[in-house]
Amino acid sequence: MVEMLSPLQPVWRPGSHGNFADGVGVVLSETQPGSIVQAAAWPGSERAVIAAIKTATGLSLPDGAGGGVATEAKAAFGFAPGRFLIVADDEGLADTLVQAIPISDGTVTDLSHGRTAIRIAGVKAEWVLQKFFAVDFSLPALPVGSGISTNHHDIFAQIQRTGPDRFDLYVFRSFARSFWKMLCHGCDEVGYEVR
Amino acid sequence: MLIPCPYCGPRDVSEFTYQGDAGRVRPDPASTDQAAWNAYVYDRTNPAGDHHEYWQHSGGCRSHLKVTRNTLSHRILDVAFARPSTAHASSRRQGPRP
Ligand SMILES: [Zn+2]
């Protein structure tokens, strides 16, 4: 695999920052998945697309709006009616899904070069995200695995909770550096580590 | 004001785009009845009370919604997909109606 370039590179400062004297509240990282793919079902074909995602990735999407699942190497969640984001460490997922989802059931869009994946993890992750997005991030409202689409200053963000204290954010690559800088400012007060 | 999106759950009004009165009936596109077109384009009842209106969750799932809102209290009385959806509907993220 060729070395991946990051839009965050010019502002990437590994180490502890902000008010970390009493401990680090969150750890920020860029997960750099090899594949970020959107699948959209035509009305009535939602279940067929969910079944195809399972065949192609082994990920079984649970019933319900925003339902999702995350393993260490792959993740998927619904972010709108009949629309799903599927992410994998390996490259080539879009091709696999194109094979699995016939055009009569839905469409597949490769967003691997269009999104940047940012992970925020730690006891203060909910607290920090709550400052940016007008969404309930509590565990009962957003269980592990499930995802949402929302926005920040009119810029879209898709967010999946991949652990009790861990969230993966997918933002437009062209806005990723600006979003990252803002996120770092938001993390200052709780102390953060870039890793 | 919160609008409980049938897919996303309750979200701030800033995530939504207003798309107008949902009670209008468009004349047949082939119609040349000017009075009917004038009424469709311009006439609004502007009620002080319950109002059916379209909103798009443009900053979220992008669904088009049909909302019943009280124009005096901003209370949201009902929300549904503008076009009935066969997709997964949310049952778990609907908070209490405001
Ligand atoms: Zn929505």
mmCIF file of C-alpha atoms and ligand atoms in Angstrom:
data_model
loop_
_atom_site.group_PDB
_atom_site.id
_atom_site.type_symbol
_atom_site.label_atom_id
_atom_site.label_comp_id
_atom_site.label_asym_id
_atom_site.label_seq_id
_atom_site.Cartn_x
_atom_site.Cartn_y
_atom_site.Cartn_z
ATOM 1 C CA MET A 1 0.000 0.000 0.000
ATOM 2 C CA VAL A 2 1.301 3.464 -0.847
ATOM 3 C CA GLU A 3 1.846 5.888 1.980
ATOM 4 C CA MET A 4 -1.297 7.855 2.720
ATOM 5 C CA LEU A 5 -1.235 11.649 2.743
ATOM 6 C CA SER A 6 -3.137 13.501 5.430
ATOM 7 C CA PRO A 7 -4.760 16.933 5.170
ATOM 8 C CA LEU A 8 -3.951 17.306 8.879
ATOM 9 C CA GLN A 9 -0.206 16.959 8.315
ATOM 10 C CA PRO A 10 0.672 20.713 8.494
ATOM 11 C CA VAL A 11 -1.050 21.068 11.886
ATOM 12 C CA TRP A 12 -0.326 17.590 13.247
ATOM 13 C CA ARG A 13 1.391 17.955 16.634
ATOM 14 C CA PRO A 14 1.707 14.620 18.457
ATOM 15 C CA GLY A 15 1.888 14.779 22.233
ATOM 16 C CA SER A 16 -0.083 16.315 25.087
ATOM 17 C CA HIS A 17 -1.621 19.760 24.813
ATOM 18 C CA GLY A 18 -3.850 22.157 26.676
ATOM 19 C CA ASN A 19 -4.783 21.717 30.296
ATOM 20 C CA PHE A 20 -3.403 18.194 30.783
ATOM 21 C CA ALA A 21 -1.744 18.789 34.179
ATOM 22 C CA ASP A 22 -4.518 16.778 35.893
ATOM 23 C CA GLY A 23 -4.662 14.121 33.183
ATOM 24 C CA VAL A 24 -5.651 13.897 29.557
ATOM 25 C CA GLY A 25 -9.410 14.198 28.947
ATOM 26 C CA VAL A 26 -9.385 12.948 25.359
ATOM 27 C CA VAL A 27 -7.054 11.379 22.838
ATOM 28 C CA LEU A 28 -7.354 12.606 19.245
ATOM 29 C CA SER A 29 -6.191 10.556 16.294
ATOM 30 C CA GLU A 30 -6.687 10.125 12.578
ATOM 31 C CA THR A 31 -7.726 6.569 11.780
ATOM 32 C CA GLN A 32 -6.905 6.701 8.030
ATOM 33 C CA PRO A 33 -9.158 3.869 6.871
ATOM 34 C CA GLY A 34 -8.285 2.532 3.414
ATOM 35 C CA SER A 35 -11.952 2.576 2.371
ATOM 36 C CA ILE A 36 -14.835 4.922 3.161
ATOM 37 C CA VAL A 37 -17.878 4.020 1.083
ATOM 38 C CA GLN A 38 -21.496 5.146 0.939
ATOM 39 C CA ALA A 39 -24.234 2.741 -0.092
ATOM 40 C CA ALA A 40 -27.722 4.030 -0.855
ATOM 41 C CA ALA A 41 -30.749 1.807 -1.365
ATOM 42 C CA TRP A 42 -33.637 2.633 -3.663
ATOM 43 C CA PRO A 43 -36.916 2.853 -1.732
ATOM 44 C CA GLY A 44 -38.013 -0.701 -0.943
ATOM 45 C CA SER A 45 -34.533 -2.205 -1.374
ATOM 46 C CA GLU A 46 -33.173 -1.260 2.048
ATOM 47 C CA ARG A 47 -33.145 -4.815 3.342
ATOM 48 C CA ALA A 48 -31.491 -6.145 0.195
ATOM 49 C CA VAL A 49 -28.688 -3.581 0.590
ATOM 50 C CA ILE A 50 -28.268 -4.427 4.282
ATOM 51 C CA ALA A 51 -27.997 -8.106 3.313
ATOM 52 C CA ALA A 52 -25.443 -7.275 0.596
ATOM 53 C CA ILE A 53 -23.340 -5.282 3.087
ATOM 54 C CA LYS A 54 -23.334 -8.339 5.331
ATOM 55 C CA THR A 55 -22.284 -10.603 2.468
ATOM 56 C CA ALA A 56 -19.514 -8.230 1.370
ATOM 57 C CA THR A 57 -18.126 -7.256 4.774
ATOM 58 C CA GLY A 58 -19.511 -9.664 7.357
ATOM 59 C CA LEU A 59 -20.991 -6.681 9.201
ATOM 60 C CA SER A 60 -24.566 -7.172 10.280
ATOM 61 C CA LEU A 61 -26.405 -3.883 10.581
ATOM 62 C CA PRO A 62 -28.975 -3.917 13.362
ATOM 63 C CA ASP A 63 -32.542 -2.795 12.753
ATOM 64 C CA GLY A 64 -33.471 0.779 13.411
ATOM 65 C CA ALA A 65 -32.546 4.263 12.313
ATOM 66 C CA GLY A 66 -28.844 5.004 12.704
ATOM 67 C CA GLY A 67 -28.110 1.426 13.710
ATOM 68 C CA GLY A 68 -24.543 0.298 13.210
ATOM 69 C CA VAL A 69 -21.719 -1.973 14.157
ATOM 70 C CA ALA A 70 -17.988 -1.486 14.609
ATOM 71 C CA THR A 71 -15.070 -3.906 14.841
ATOM 72 C CA GLU A 72 -11.395 -2.982 15.002
ATOM 73 C CA ALA A 73 -10.952 -3.301 11.234
ATOM 74 C CA LYS A 74 -14.410 -2.399 9.854
ATOM 75 C CA ALA A 75 -17.493 -0.376 10.672
ATOM 76 C CA ALA A 76 -20.892 0.451 9.196
ATOM 77 C CA PHE A 77 -23.872 2.523 10.211
ATOM 78 C CA GLY A 78 -27.052 4.044 8.806
ATOM 79 C CA PHE A 79 -26.985 7.823 8.584
ATOM 80 C CA ALA A 80 -30.208 8.522 6.663
ATOM 81 C CA PRO A 81 -33.180 6.466 5.456
ATOM 82 C CA GLY A 82 -31.753 3.729 3.218
ATOM 83 C CA ARG A 83 -28.230 5.182 3.338
ATOM 84 C CA PHE A 84 -25.211 3.634 4.963
ATOM 85 C CA LEU A 85 -21.555 4.474 5.515
ATOM 86 C CA ILE A 86 -19.191 1.502 5.408
ATOM 87 C CA VAL A 87 -15.570 1.845 6.459
ATOM 88 C CA ALA A 88 -12.662 -0.608 6.372
ATOM 89 C CA ASP A 89 -8.947 -0.525 7.078
ATOM 90 C CA ASP A 90 -8.315 -2.299 3.776
ATOM 91 C CA GLU A 91 -8.541 -0.580 0.420
ATOM 92 C CA GLY A 92 -10.885 -1.831 -2.284
ATOM 93 C CA LEU A 93 -14.149 -2.032 -0.338
ATOM 94 C CA ALA A 94 -15.994 0.075 -2.935
ATOM 95 C CA ASP A 95 -15.243 -2.512 -5.642
ATOM 96 C CA THR A 96 -16.433 -5.322 -3.386
ATOM 97 C CA LEU A 97 -19.682 -3.483 -2.645
ATOM 98 C CA VAL A 98 -20.297 -2.640 -6.303
ATOM 99 C CA GLN A 99 -20.152 -6.381 -6.971
ATOM 100 C CA ALA A 100 -22.487 -7.119 -4.043
ATOM 101 C CA ILE A 101 -25.122 -4.431 -4.656
ATOM 102 C CA PRO A 102 -26.803 -4.613 -8.082
ATOM 103 C CA ILE A 103 -27.806 -1.253 -9.556
ATOM 104 C CA SER A 104 -31.427 -2.350 -9.291
ATOM 105 C CA ASP A 105 -31.044 -2.342 -5.478
ATOM 106 C CA GLY A 106 -28.966 0.774 -4.946
ATOM 107 C CA THR A 107 -25.820 2.744 -5.559
ATOM 108 C CA VAL A 108 -22.282 2.688 -4.189
ATOM 109 C CA THR A 109 -20.120 5.807 -3.897
ATOM 110 C CA ASP A 110 -16.439 5.636 -3.025
ATOM 111 C CA LEU A 111 -15.660 8.456 -0.579
ATOM 112 C CA SER A 112 -12.247 7.140 0.489
ATOM 113 C CA HIS A 113 -10.483 10.254 -0.836
ATOM 114 C CA GLY A 114 -13.296 12.610 0.081
ATOM 115 C CA ARG A 115 -13.513 12.161 3.831
ATOM 116 C CA THR A 116 -11.111 12.335 6.727
ATOM 117 C CA ALA A 117 -11.734 10.095 9.727
ATOM 118 C CA ILE A 118 -10.993 11.611 13.134
ATOM 119 C CA ARG A 119 -11.240 9.640 16.354
ATOM 120 C CA ILE A 120 -11.923 11.220 19.713
ATOM 121 C CA ALA A 121 -11.639 8.911 22.705
ATOM 122 C CA GLY A 122 -11.617 9.392 26.449
ATOM 123 C CA VAL A 123 -13.731 10.284 29.445
ATOM 124 C CA LYS A 124 -14.355 13.821 28.151
ATOM 125 C CA ALA A 125 -15.188 12.832 24.543
ATOM 126 C CA GLU A 126 -18.943 13.314 25.022
ATOM 127 C CA TRP A 127 -18.341 16.632 26.755
ATOM 128 C CA VAL A 128 -16.188 17.970 23.931
ATOM 129 C CA LEU A 129 -18.521 16.834 21.129
ATOM 130 C CA GLN A 130 -21.465 18.350 22.947
ATOM 131 C CA LYS A 131 -19.789 21.730 22.529
ATOM 132 C CA PHE A 132 -19.733 21.350 18.748
ATOM 133 C CA PHE A 133 -22.946 19.557 17.845
ATOM 134 C CA ALA A 134 -26.524 20.104 19.056
ATOM 135 C CA VAL A 135 -27.096 16.366 19.416
ATOM 136 C CA ASP A 136 -27.634 14.120 22.431
ATOM 137 C CA PHE A 137 -24.418 12.071 22.731
ATOM 138 C CA SER A 138 -25.459 10.204 25.872
ATOM 139 C CA LEU A 139 -25.138 6.422 25.721
ATOM 140 C CA PRO A 140 -28.913 5.717 25.819
ATOM 141 C CA ALA A 141 -29.553 8.185 22.959
ATOM 142 C CA LEU A 142 -26.554 7.082 20.889
ATOM 143 C CA PRO A 143 -25.630 3.480 21.738
ATOM 144 C CA VAL A 144 -22.296 1.913 20.793
ATOM 145 C CA GLY A 145 -22.201 1.190 17.059
ATOM 146 C CA SER A 146 -24.901 3.642 16.066
ATOM 147 C CA GLY A 147 -24.309 6.721 13.979
ATOM 148 C CA ILE A 148 -25.738 10.101 13.128
ATOM 149 C CA SER A 149 -25.452 12.771 10.507
ATOM 150 C CA THR A 150 -25.364 16.320 11.707
ATOM 151 C CA ASN A 151 -23.501 19.509 10.945
ATOM 152 C CA HIS A 152 -21.285 22.130 12.435
ATOM 153 C CA HIS A 153 -21.461 25.654 10.999
ATOM 154 C CA ASP A 154 -23.181 24.182 7.920
ATOM 155 C CA ILE A 155 -20.388 21.652 7.384
ATOM 156 C CA PHE A 156 -21.599 18.067 7.392
ATOM 157 C CA ALA A 157 -20.255 15.514 9.821
ATOM 158 C CA GLN A 158 -21.105 11.878 10.236
ATOM 159 C CA ILE A 159 -20.370 10.436 13.629
ATOM 160 C CA GLN A 160 -20.314 6.849 14.847
ATOM 161 C CA ARG A 161 -19.958 5.850 18.470
ATOM 162 C CA THR A 162 -17.435 3.003 18.355
ATOM 163 C CA GLY A 163 -17.058 2.601 22.120
ATOM 164 C CA PRO A 164 -18.617 3.882 25.344
ATOM 165 C CA ASP A 165 -16.072 6.750 25.337
ATOM 166 C CA ARG A 166 -15.057 6.700 21.687
ATOM 167 C CA PHE A 167 -16.417 8.406 18.562
ATOM 168 C CA ASP A 168 -15.278 8.314 14.926
ATOM 169 C CA LEU A 169 -16.018 11.483 12.960
ATOM 170 C CA TYR A 170 -16.135 11.619 9.163
ATOM 171 C CA VAL A 171 -15.710 15.138 7.809
ATOM 172 C CA PHE A 172 -15.096 16.545 4.339
ATOM 173 C CA ARG A 173 -11.428 16.206 3.575
ATOM 174 C CA SER A 174 -11.208 19.787 2.310
ATOM 175 C CA PHE A 175 -12.520 21.046 5.647
ATOM 176 C CA ALA A 176 -10.694 18.527 7.808
ATOM 177 C CA ARG A 177 -7.762 20.740 8.771
ATOM 178 C CA SER A 178 -9.992 23.619 9.813
ATOM 179 C CA PHE A 179 -12.249 21.232 11.724
ATOM 180 C CA TRP A 180 -9.255 19.613 13.410
ATOM 181 C CA LYS A 181 -7.903 22.966 14.603
ATOM 182 C CA MET A 182 -11.297 23.863 15.990
ATOM 183 C CA LEU A 183 -11.562 20.474 17.670
ATOM 184 C CA CYS A 184 -8.160 20.982 19.305
ATOM 185 C CA HIS A 185 -9.285 24.355 20.663
ATOM 186 C CA GLY A 186 -12.410 22.682 22.035
ATOM 187 C CA CYS A 187 -10.234 20.058 23.733
ATOM 188 C CA ASP A 188 -7.847 22.562 25.329
ATOM 189 C CA GLU A 189 -9.777 22.874 28.581
ATOM 190 C CA VAL A 190 -9.902 19.110 29.232
ATOM 191 C CA GLY A 191 -6.327 18.385 28.156
ATOM 192 C CA TYR A 192 -5.747 16.282 25.052
ATOM 193 C CA GLU A 193 -3.192 14.045 23.479
ATOM 194 C CA VAL A 194 -2.635 13.744 19.748
ATOM 195 C CA ARG A 195 -1.592 10.215 18.954
ATOM 196 C CA MET B 1 -37.264 24.961 18.677
ATOM 197 C CA LEU B 2 -36.648 21.242 18.318
ATOM 198 C CA ILE B 3 -38.058 19.187 15.457
ATOM 199 C CA PRO B 4 -38.186 15.447 16.135
ATOM 200 C CA CYS B 5 -36.988 13.978 12.838
ATOM 201 C CA PRO B 6 -38.527 10.523 12.302
ATOM 202 C CA TYR B 7 -35.066 9.211 11.417
ATOM 203 C CA CYS B 8 -32.617 11.230 13.516
ATOM 204 C CA GLY B 9 -34.613 12.085 16.608
ATOM 205 C CA PRO B 10 -34.992 15.549 18.099
ATOM 206 C CA ARG B 11 -32.718 18.118 16.450
ATOM 207 C CA ASP B 12 -32.252 21.840 16.663
ATOM 208 C CA VAL B 13 -34.211 23.886 14.145
ATOM 209 C CA SER B 14 -30.918 25.215 12.729
ATOM 210 C CA GLU B 15 -30.428 21.813 11.050
ATOM 211 C CA PHE B 16 -33.669 22.196 9.077
ATOM 212 C CA THR B 17 -34.747 24.197 6.039
ATOM 213 C CA TYR B 18 -38.297 25.486 5.781
ATOM 214 C CA GLN B 19 -39.996 24.530 2.539
ATOM 215 C CA GLY B 20 -43.353 26.180 2.853
ATOM 216 C CA ASP B 21 -47.033 25.492 3.313
ATOM 217 C CA ALA B 22 -47.858 21.794 2.906
ATOM 218 C CA GLY B 23 -51.521 22.485 2.261
ATOM 219 C CA ARG B 24 -51.121 23.844 -1.250
ATOM 220 C CA VAL B 25 -52.429 21.801 -4.140
ATOM 221 C CA ARG B 26 -50.623 22.375 -7.420
ATOM 222 C CA PRO B 27 -52.877 22.776 -10.449
ATOM 223 C CA ASP B 28 -52.441 20.331 -13.305
ATOM 224 C CA PRO B 29 -49.200 21.465 -15.031
ATOM 225 C CA ALA B 30 -51.138 21.630 -18.304
ATOM 226 C CA SER B 31 -53.707 23.958 -16.796
ATOM 227 C CA THR B 32 -53.909 27.555 -18.012
ATOM 228 C CA ASP B 33 -56.280 28.602 -15.232
ATOM 229 C CA GLN B 34 -54.541 31.785 -14.100
ATOM 230 C CA ALA B 35 -56.636 32.178 -10.969
ATOM 231 C CA ALA B 36 -55.705 28.661 -9.850
ATOM 232 C CA TRP B 37 -51.996 29.269 -10.464
ATOM 233 C CA ASN B 38 -52.148 32.644 -8.735
ATOM 234 C CA ALA B 39 -53.754 31.019 -5.711
ATOM 235 C CA TYR B 40 -51.146 28.245 -5.712
ATOM 236 C CA VAL B 41 -48.215 30.631 -5.883
ATOM 237 C CA TYR B 42 -49.426 33.501 -3.703
ATOM 238 C CA ASP B 43 -52.456 32.740 -1.552
ATOM 239 C CA ARG B 44 -51.662 31.671 2.008
ATOM 240 C CA THR B 45 -54.059 31.366 4.897
ATOM 241 C CA ASN B 46 -51.379 32.372 7.442
ATOM 242 C CA PRO B 47 -53.188 30.767 10.366
ATOM 243 C CA ALA B 48 -52.598 31.702 13.984
ATOM 244 C CA GLY B 49 -52.568 28.115 15.163
ATOM 245 C CA ASP B 50 -51.823 24.688 13.730
ATOM 246 C CA HIS B 51 -50.088 24.771 10.369
ATOM 247 C CA HIS B 52 -49.025 21.941 8.039
ATOM 248 C CA GLU B 53 -45.660 22.668 6.501
ATOM 249 C CA TYR B 54 -42.728 21.026 4.754
ATOM 250 C CA TRP B 55 -39.269 21.034 6.267
ATOM 251 C CA GLN B 56 -36.110 19.361 5.037
ATOM 252 C CA HIS B 57 -33.611 17.966 7.513
ATOM 253 C CA SER B 58 -30.937 19.520 5.321
ATOM 254 C CA GLY B 59 -28.263 19.444 8.017
ATOM 255 C CA GLY B 60 -28.878 15.823 8.936
ATOM 256 C CA CYS B 61 -30.444 12.886 7.096
ATOM 257 C CA ARG B 62 -31.731 15.203 4.332
ATOM 258 C CA SER B 63 -35.234 13.718 4.493
ATOM 259 C CA HIS B 64 -38.177 15.865 3.505
ATOM 260 C CA LEU B 65 -40.685 16.043 6.333
ATOM 261 C CA LYS B 66 -44.290 17.065 6.765
ATOM 262 C CA VAL B 67 -44.614 18.878 10.070
ATOM 263 C CA THR B 68 -47.625 20.199 11.948
ATOM 264 C CA ARG B 69 -46.517 23.247 13.924
ATOM 265 C CA ASN B 70 -48.513 25.646 16.017
ATOM 266 C CA THR B 71 -47.570 29.106 14.786
ATOM 267 C CA LEU B 72 -48.447 30.710 18.136
ATOM 268 C CA SER B 73 -46.507 28.391 20.443
ATOM 269 C CA HIS B 74 -44.034 26.743 17.992
ATOM 270 C CA ARG B 75 -45.201 23.472 19.444
ATOM 271 C CA ILE B 76 -44.570 20.600 17.012
ATOM 272 C CA LEU B 77 -47.681 18.417 16.989
ATOM 273 C CA ASP B 78 -46.745 15.880 14.339
ATOM 274 C CA VAL B 79 -43.814 14.954 12.088
ATOM 275 C CA ALA B 80 -43.750 12.372 9.321
ATOM 276 C CA PHE B 81 -41.714 11.661 6.199
ATOM 277 C CA ALA B 82 -43.190 13.757 3.369
ATOM 278 C CA ARG B 83 -43.139 10.603 1.260
ATOM 279 C CA PRO B 84 -43.982 7.464 3.211
ATOM 280 C CA SER B 85 -40.718 5.612 3.718
ATOM 281 C CA THR B 86 -40.049 1.929 3.638
ATOM 282 C CA ALA B 87 -36.670 2.497 5.304
ATOM 283 C CA HIS B 88 -35.915 1.856 8.924
ATOM 284 C CA ALA B 89 -37.872 4.270 11.047
ATOM 285 C CA SER B 90 -36.575 5.347 14.390
ATOM 286 C CA SER B 91 -38.236 4.120 17.483
ATOM 287 C CA ARG B 92 -35.419 4.622 19.912
ATOM 288 C CA ARG B 93 -34.295 8.198 19.561
ATOM 289 C CA GLN B 94 -37.595 10.027 19.785
ATOM 290 C CA GLY B 95 -37.498 12.060 22.946
ATOM 291 C CA PRO B 96 -40.638 13.397 24.538
ATOM 292 C CA ARG B 97 -42.439 15.740 22.221
ATOM 293 C CA PRO B 98 -41.769 19.351 23.244
HETATM 294 ZN ZN ZN C 1 -33.230 13.563 9.985
#
